[in-house]
mmCIF file of C-alpha atoms in Angstrom:
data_model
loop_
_atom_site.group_PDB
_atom_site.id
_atom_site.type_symbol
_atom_site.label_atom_id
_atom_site.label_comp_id
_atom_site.label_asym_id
_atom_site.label_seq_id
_atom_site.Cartn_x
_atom_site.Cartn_y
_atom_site.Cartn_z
ATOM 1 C CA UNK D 2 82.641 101.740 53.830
ATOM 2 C CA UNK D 3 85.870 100.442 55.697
ATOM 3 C CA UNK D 4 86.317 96.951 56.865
ATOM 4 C CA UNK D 5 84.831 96.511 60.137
ATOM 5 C CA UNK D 6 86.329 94.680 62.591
ATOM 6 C CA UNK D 7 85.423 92.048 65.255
ATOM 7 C CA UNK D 8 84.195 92.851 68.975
ATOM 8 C CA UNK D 9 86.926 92.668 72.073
ATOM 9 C CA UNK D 10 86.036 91.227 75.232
ATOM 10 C CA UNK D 11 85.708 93.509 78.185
ATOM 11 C CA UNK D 12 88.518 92.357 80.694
ATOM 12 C CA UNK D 13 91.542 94.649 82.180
ATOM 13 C CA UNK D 14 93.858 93.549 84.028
ATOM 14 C CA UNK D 15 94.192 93.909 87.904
ATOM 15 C CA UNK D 16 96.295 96.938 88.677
ATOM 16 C CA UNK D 17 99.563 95.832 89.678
ATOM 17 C CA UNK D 18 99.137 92.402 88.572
ATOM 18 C CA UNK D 19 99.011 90.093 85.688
ATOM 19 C CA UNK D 20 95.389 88.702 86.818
ATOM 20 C CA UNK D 21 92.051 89.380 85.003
ATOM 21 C CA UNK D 22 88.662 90.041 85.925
ATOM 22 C CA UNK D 23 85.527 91.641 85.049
ATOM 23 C CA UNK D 24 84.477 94.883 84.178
ATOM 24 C CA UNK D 25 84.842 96.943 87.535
ATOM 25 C CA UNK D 26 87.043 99.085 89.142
ATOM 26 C CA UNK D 27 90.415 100.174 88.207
ATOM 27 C CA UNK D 28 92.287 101.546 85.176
ATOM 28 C CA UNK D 29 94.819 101.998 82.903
ATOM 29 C CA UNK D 30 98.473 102.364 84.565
ATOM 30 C CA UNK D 31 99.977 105.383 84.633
ATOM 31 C CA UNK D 32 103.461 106.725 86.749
ATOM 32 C CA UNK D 33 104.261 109.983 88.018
ATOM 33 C CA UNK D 34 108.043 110.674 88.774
ATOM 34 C CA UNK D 35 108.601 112.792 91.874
ATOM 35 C CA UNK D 36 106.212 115.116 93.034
ATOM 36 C CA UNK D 37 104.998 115.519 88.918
ATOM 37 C CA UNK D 38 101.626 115.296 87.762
ATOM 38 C CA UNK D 39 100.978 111.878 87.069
ATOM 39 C CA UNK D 40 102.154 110.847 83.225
ATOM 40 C CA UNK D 41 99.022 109.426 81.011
ATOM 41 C CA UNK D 42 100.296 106.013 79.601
ATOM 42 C CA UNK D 43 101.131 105.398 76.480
ATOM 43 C CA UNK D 44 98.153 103.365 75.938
ATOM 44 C CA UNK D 45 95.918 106.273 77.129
ATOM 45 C CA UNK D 46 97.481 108.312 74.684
ATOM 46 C CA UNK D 47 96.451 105.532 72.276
ATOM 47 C CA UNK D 48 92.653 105.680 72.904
ATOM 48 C CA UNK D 49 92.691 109.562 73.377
ATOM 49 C CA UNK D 50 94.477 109.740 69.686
ATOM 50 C CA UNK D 51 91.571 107.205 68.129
ATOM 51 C CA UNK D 52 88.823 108.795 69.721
ATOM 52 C CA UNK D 53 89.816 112.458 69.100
ATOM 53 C CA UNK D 54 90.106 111.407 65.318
ATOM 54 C CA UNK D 55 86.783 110.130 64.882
ATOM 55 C CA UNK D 56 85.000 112.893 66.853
ATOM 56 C CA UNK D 57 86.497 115.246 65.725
ATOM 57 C CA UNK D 58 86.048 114.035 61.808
ATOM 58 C CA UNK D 59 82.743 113.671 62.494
ATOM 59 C CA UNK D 60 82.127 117.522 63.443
ATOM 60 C CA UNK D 61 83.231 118.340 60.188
ATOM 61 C CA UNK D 62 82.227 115.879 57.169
ATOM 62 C CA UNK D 63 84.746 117.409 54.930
ATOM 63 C CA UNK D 64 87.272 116.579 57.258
ATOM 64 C CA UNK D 65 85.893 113.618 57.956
ATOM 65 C CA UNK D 66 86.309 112.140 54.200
ATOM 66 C CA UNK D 67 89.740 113.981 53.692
ATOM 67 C CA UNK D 68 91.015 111.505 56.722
ATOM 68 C CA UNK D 69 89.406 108.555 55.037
ATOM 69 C CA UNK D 70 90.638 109.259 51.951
ATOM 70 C CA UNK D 71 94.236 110.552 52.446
ATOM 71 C CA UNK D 72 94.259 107.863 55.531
ATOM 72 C CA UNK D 73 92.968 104.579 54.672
ATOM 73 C CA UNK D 74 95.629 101.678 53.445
ATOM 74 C CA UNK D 75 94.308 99.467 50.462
ATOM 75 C CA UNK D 76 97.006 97.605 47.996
ATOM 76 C CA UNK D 77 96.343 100.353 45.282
ATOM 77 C CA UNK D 78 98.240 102.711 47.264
ATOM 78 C CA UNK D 79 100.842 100.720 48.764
ATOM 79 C CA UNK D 80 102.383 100.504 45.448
ATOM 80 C CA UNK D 81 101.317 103.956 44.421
ATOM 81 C CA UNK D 82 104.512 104.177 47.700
ATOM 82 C CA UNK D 83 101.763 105.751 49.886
ATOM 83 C CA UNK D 84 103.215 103.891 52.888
ATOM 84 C CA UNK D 85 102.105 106.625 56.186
ATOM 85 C CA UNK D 86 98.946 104.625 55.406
ATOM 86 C CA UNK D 87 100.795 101.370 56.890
ATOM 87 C CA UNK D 88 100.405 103.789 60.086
ATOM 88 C CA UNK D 89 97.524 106.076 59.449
ATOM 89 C CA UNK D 90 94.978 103.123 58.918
ATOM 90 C CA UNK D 91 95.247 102.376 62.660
ATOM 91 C CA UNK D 92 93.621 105.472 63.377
ATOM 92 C CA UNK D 93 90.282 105.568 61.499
ATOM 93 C CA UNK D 94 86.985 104.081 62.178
ATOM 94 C CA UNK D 95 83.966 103.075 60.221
ATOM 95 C CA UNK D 96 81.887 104.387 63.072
ATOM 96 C CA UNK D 97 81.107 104.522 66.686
ATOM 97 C CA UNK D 98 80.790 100.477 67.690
ATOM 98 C CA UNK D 99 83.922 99.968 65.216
ATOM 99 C CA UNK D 100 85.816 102.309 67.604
ATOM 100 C CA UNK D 101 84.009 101.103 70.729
ATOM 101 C CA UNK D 102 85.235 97.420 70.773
ATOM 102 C CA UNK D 103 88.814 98.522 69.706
ATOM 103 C CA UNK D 104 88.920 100.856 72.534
ATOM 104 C CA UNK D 105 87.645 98.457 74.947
ATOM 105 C CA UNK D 106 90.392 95.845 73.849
ATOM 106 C CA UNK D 107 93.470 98.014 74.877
ATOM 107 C CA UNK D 108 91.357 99.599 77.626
ATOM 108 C CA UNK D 109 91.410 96.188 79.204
ATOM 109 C CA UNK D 110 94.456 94.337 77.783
ATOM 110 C CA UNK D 111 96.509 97.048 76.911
ATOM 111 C CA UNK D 112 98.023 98.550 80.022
ATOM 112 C CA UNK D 113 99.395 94.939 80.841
ATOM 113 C CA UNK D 114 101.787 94.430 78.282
ATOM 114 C CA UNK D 115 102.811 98.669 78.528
ATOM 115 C CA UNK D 116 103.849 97.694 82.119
ATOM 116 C CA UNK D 117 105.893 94.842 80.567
ATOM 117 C CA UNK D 118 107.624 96.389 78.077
ATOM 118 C CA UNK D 119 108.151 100.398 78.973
ATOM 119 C CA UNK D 120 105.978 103.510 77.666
ATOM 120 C CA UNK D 121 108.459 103.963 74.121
ATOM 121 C CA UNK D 122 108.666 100.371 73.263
ATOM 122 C CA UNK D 123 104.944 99.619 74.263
ATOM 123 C CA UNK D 124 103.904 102.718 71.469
ATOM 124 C CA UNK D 125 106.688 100.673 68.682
ATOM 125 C CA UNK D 126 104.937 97.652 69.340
ATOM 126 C CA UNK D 127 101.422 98.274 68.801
ATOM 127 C CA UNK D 128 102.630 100.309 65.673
ATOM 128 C CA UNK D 129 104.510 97.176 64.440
ATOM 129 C CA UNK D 130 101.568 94.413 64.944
ATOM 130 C CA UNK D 131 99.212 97.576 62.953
ATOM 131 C CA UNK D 132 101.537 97.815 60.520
ATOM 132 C CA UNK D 133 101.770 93.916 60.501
ATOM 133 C CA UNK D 134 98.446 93.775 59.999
ATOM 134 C CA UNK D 135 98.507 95.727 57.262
ATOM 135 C CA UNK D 136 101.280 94.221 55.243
ATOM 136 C CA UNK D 137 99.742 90.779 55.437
ATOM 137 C CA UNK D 138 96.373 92.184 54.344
ATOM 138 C CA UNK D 139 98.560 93.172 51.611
ATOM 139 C CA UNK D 140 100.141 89.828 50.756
ATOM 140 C CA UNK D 141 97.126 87.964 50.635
ATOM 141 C CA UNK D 142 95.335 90.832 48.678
ATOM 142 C CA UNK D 143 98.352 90.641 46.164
ATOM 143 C CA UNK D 144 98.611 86.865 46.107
ATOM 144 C CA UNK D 145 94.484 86.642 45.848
ATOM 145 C CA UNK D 146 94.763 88.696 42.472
ATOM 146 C CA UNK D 147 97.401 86.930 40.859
ATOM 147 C CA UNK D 148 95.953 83.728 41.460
ATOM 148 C CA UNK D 149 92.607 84.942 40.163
ATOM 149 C CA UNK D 150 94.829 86.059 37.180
ATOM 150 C CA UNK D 151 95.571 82.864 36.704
ATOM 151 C CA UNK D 152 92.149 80.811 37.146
ATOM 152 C CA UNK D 153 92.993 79.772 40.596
ATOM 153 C CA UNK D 154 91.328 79.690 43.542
ATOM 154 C CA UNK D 155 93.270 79.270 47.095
ATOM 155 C CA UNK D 156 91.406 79.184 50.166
ATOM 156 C CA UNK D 157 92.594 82.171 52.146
ATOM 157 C CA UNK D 158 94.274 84.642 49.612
ATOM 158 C CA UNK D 159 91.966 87.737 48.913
ATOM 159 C CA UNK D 160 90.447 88.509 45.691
ATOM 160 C CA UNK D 161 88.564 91.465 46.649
ATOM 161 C CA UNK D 162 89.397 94.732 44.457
ATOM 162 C CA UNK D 163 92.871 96.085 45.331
ATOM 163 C CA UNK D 164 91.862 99.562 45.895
ATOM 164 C CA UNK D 165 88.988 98.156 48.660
ATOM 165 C CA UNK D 166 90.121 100.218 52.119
ATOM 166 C CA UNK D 167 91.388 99.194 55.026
ATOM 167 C CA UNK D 168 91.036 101.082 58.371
ATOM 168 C CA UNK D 169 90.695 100.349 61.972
ATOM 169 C CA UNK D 170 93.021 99.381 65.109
ATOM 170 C CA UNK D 171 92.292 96.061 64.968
ATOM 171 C CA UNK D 172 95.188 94.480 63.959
ATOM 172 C CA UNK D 173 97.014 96.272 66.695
ATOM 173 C CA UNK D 174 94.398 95.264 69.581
ATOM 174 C CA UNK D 175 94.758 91.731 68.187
ATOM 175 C CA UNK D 176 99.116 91.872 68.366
ATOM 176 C CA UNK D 177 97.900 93.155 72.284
ATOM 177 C CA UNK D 178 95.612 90.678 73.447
ATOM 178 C CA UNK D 179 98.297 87.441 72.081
ATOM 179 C CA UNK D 180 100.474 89.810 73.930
ATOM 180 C CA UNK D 181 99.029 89.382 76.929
ATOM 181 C CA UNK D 182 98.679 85.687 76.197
ATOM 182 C CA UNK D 183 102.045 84.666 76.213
ATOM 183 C CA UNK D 184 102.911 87.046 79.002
ATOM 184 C CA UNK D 185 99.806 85.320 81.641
ATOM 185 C CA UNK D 186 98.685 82.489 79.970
ATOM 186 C CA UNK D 187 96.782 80.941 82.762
ATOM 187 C CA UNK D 188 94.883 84.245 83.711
ATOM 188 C CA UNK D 189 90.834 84.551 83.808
ATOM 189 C CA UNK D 190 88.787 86.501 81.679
ATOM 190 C CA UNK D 191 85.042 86.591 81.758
ATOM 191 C CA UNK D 192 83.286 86.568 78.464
ATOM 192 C CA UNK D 193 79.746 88.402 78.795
ATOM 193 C CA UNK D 194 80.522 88.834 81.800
ATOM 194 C CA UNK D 195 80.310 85.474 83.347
ATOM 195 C CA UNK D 196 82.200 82.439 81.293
ATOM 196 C CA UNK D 197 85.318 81.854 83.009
ATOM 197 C CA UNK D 198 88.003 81.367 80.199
ATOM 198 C CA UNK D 199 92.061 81.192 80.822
ATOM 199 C CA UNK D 200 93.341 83.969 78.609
ATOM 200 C CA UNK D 201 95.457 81.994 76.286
ATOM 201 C CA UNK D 202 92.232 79.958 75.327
ATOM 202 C CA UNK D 203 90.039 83.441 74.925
ATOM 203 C CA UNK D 204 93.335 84.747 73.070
ATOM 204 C CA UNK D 205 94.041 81.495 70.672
ATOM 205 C CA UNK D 206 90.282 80.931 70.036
ATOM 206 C CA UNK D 207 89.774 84.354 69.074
ATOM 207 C CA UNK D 208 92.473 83.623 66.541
ATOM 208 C CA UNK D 209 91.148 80.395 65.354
ATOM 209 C CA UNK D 210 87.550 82.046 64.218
ATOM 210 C CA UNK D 211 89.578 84.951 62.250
ATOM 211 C CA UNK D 212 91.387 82.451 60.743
ATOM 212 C CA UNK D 213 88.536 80.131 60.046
ATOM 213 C CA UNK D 214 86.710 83.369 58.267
ATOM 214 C CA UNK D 215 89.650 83.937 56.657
ATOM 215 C CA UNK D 216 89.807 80.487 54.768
ATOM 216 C CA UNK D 217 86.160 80.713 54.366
ATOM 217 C CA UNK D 218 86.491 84.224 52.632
ATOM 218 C CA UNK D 219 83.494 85.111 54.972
ATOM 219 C CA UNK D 220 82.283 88.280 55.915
ATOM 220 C CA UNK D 221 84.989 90.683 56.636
ATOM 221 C CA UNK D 222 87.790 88.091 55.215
ATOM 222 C CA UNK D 223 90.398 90.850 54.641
ATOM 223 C CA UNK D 224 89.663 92.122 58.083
ATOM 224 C CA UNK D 225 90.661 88.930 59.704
ATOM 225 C CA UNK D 226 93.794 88.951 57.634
ATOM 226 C CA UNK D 227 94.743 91.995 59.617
ATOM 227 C CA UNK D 228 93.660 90.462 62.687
ATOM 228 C CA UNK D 229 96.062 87.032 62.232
ATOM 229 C CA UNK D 230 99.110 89.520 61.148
ATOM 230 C CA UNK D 231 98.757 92.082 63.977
ATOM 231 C CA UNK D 232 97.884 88.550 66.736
ATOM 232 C CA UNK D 233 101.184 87.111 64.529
ATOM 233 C CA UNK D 234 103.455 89.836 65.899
ATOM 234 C CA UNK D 235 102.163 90.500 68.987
ATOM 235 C CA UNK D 236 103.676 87.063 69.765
ATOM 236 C CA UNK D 237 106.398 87.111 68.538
ATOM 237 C CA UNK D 238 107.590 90.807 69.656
ATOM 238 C CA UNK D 239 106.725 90.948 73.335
ATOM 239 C CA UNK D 240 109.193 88.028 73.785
ATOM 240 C CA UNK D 241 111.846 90.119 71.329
ATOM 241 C CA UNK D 242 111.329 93.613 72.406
ATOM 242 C CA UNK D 243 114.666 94.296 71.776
ATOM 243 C CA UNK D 244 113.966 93.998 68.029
ATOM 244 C CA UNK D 245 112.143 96.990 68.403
ATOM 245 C CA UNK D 246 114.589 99.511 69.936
ATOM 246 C CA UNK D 247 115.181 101.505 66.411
ATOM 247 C CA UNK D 248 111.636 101.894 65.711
ATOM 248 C CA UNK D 249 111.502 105.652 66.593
ATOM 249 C CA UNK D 250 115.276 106.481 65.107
ATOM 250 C CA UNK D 251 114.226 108.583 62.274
ATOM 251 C CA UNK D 252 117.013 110.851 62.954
ATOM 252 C CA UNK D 253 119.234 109.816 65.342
ATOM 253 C CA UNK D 254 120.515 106.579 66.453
ATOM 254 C CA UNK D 255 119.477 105.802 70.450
ATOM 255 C CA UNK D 256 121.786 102.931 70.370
ATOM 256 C CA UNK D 257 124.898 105.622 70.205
ATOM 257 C CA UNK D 258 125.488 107.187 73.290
ATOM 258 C CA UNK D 259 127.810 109.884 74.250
ATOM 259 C CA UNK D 260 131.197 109.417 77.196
ATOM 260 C CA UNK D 261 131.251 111.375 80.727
ATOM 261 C CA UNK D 262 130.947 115.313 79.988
ATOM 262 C CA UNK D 263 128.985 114.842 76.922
ATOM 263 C CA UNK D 264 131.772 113.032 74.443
ATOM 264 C CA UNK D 265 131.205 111.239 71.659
ATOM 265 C CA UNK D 266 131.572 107.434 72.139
ATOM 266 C CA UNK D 267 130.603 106.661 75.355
ATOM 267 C CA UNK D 268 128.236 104.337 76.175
ATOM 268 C CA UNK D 269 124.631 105.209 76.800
ATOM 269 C CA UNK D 270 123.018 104.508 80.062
ATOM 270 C CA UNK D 271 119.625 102.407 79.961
ATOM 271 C CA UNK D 272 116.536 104.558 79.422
ATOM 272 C CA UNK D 273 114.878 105.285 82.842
ATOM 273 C CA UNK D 274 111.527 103.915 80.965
ATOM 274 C CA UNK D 275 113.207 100.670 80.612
ATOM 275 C CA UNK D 276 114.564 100.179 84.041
ATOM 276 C CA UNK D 277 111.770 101.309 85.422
ATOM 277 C CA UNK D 278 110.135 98.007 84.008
ATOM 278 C CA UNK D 279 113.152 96.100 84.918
ATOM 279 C CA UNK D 280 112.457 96.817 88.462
ATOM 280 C CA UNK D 281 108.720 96.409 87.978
ATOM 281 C CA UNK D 282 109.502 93.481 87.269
ATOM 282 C CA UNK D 283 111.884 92.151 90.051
ATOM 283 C CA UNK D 284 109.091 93.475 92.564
ATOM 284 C CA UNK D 285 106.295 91.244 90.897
ATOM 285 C CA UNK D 286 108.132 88.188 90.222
ATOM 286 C CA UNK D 287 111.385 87.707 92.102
ATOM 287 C CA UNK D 288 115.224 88.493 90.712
ATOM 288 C CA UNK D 289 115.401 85.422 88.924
ATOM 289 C CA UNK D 290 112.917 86.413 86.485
ATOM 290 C CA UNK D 291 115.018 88.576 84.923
ATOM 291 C CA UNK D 292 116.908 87.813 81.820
ATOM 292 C CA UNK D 293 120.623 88.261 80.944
ATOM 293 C CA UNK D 294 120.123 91.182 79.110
ATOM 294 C CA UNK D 295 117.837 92.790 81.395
ATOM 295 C CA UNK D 296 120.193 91.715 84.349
ATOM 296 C CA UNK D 297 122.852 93.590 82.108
ATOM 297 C CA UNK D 298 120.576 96.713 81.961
ATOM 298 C CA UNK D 299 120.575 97.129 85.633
ATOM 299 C CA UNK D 300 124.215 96.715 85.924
ATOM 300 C CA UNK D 301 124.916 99.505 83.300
ATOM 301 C CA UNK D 302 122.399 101.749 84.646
ATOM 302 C CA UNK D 303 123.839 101.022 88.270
ATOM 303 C CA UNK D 304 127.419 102.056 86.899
ATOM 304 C CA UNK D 305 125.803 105.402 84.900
ATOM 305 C CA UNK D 306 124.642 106.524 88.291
ATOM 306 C CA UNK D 307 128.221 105.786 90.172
ATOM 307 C CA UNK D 308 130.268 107.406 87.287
ATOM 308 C CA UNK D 309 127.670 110.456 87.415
#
């Protein structure tokens, strides 16, 4: 019923590193703090969430077409100002393979670009490239329409009916994988399992076909929409993270911190999240690496500890 969405190719990253291989050994990265129990990652979290919705659904039909129906995003009821469905899209699948090759995209690709950007900025990101996804789906839905409306016919705007559904975490996967691009361009990935391909050439060629579909209006056109605006900001945000720091501010402000003894007005010491990256980082690639503002980061969080 949904748009389906392409396949994902089976790499992961090396743990600890920002090298590929095959399917083998290893996992997704998770941190303990202490002597804690080990904290699932965000992107864990991710593929638990997906896979406990469709299962689940599909116990129970009823529930399983309330979700669809309450949770799918279309243009209809974007301007109907159902806009959770921006977010709730990402969560459904048409059915099991659907879900499968999602999963297996940020099983492999996803715990790479957590590890660059921190557990709460990693979860606003692949949000943002989903809800990208979404709201260029939109745009060319909207566009497709009005040019129809008008006898036109532009290669690449969608004329399908605006109430046609959109689900899947596609567009997310794809903002992941051009994630992990820019971060290690040069790295290997094997497709079936034995082509050796540097990543930025799996990532950008991946791109290139959903575009080429796109134009085409080929099967699953409005799918590949999603696809280019979710790969679209996944480029663009892993470099400007930053951008992303008020995602989760619904109601309070984390830029505002409070002074020694809990005043107002002070200023708020790093999140231990973020400099936990920071330092990641330093480890795996040298001090030099490190940006001004993440070189400012450490020096705050270094004078939060003194002053405590």
């Amino acid at each position: 019923m949904g748009i389906a969405d392409r396949d994902y190719s089976r790499q992961q990253p090396r743990r600890g590193g920002p090298g590929f291989r095959g399917v083998g050994a290893g996992g997704l990265g998770s941190g303990g703090l202490g002597g804690r129990l080990p904290l699932l990652s965000a992107n864990t979290w991710l593929i638990i969430i997906n896979c406990a919705v469709f299962f689940l659904s599909g116990l129970v039909p009823m529930l399983r077409a309330w979700s669809l129906d309450l949770g799918h995003f279309s243009t209809a009821h974007f301007f109907k100002l159902e806009v959770w469905r921006l977010v709730s899209f990402q969560f459904l699948h048409a059915d099991l393979m659907h879900l499968l090759f999602n999963m297996i995209g940020l099983f492999f690709f996803g715990s790479m670009v957590e590890q660059q950007l921190g557990r709460r900025t990693y979860l606003a990101f692949y949000l943002v490239c989903g809800i990208a996804g979404g709201l260029l789906y939109l745009t060319l839905n909207l566009a497709g329409n009005i040019a129809a409306g008008m006898g036109l016919s532009v290669p690449g705007l969608l004329i399908n009916d605006a109430s046609t559904p959109l689900i899947g975490a596609s567009a997310g996967v794809f903002g992941v994988i051009l994630a992990c691009a820019r971060l290690s361009p040069n790295s290997q990935v094997f497709i079936f399992g034995v082509i050796p391909m540097r990543l930025r050439t799996f990532a950008f060629g991946y791109v290139g076909l959903a575009a080429f579909n796109l134009l085409a209006l080929g099967n699953n056109a409005g799918g590949d929409a999603a696809h280019l605006g979710g790969a679209i900001a996944g480029w663009f945000f892993v470099r400007n993270a930053h951008l992303l720091t008020d995602f989760f501010d619904v109601f309070n402000d984390s830029r505002k911190g409070t002074g020694k003894g809990g005043r107002p007005g002070g200023r708020a010491a790093p999140r231990q999240d973020e400099i936990d990256r920071i330092l990641a980082k330093v480890q795996r690639d040298g001090l030099h690496s490190l940006s001004d503002r993440e070189k400012k980061k450490l020096r705050e969080a270094s004078d939060a500890r003194r002053a405590s």
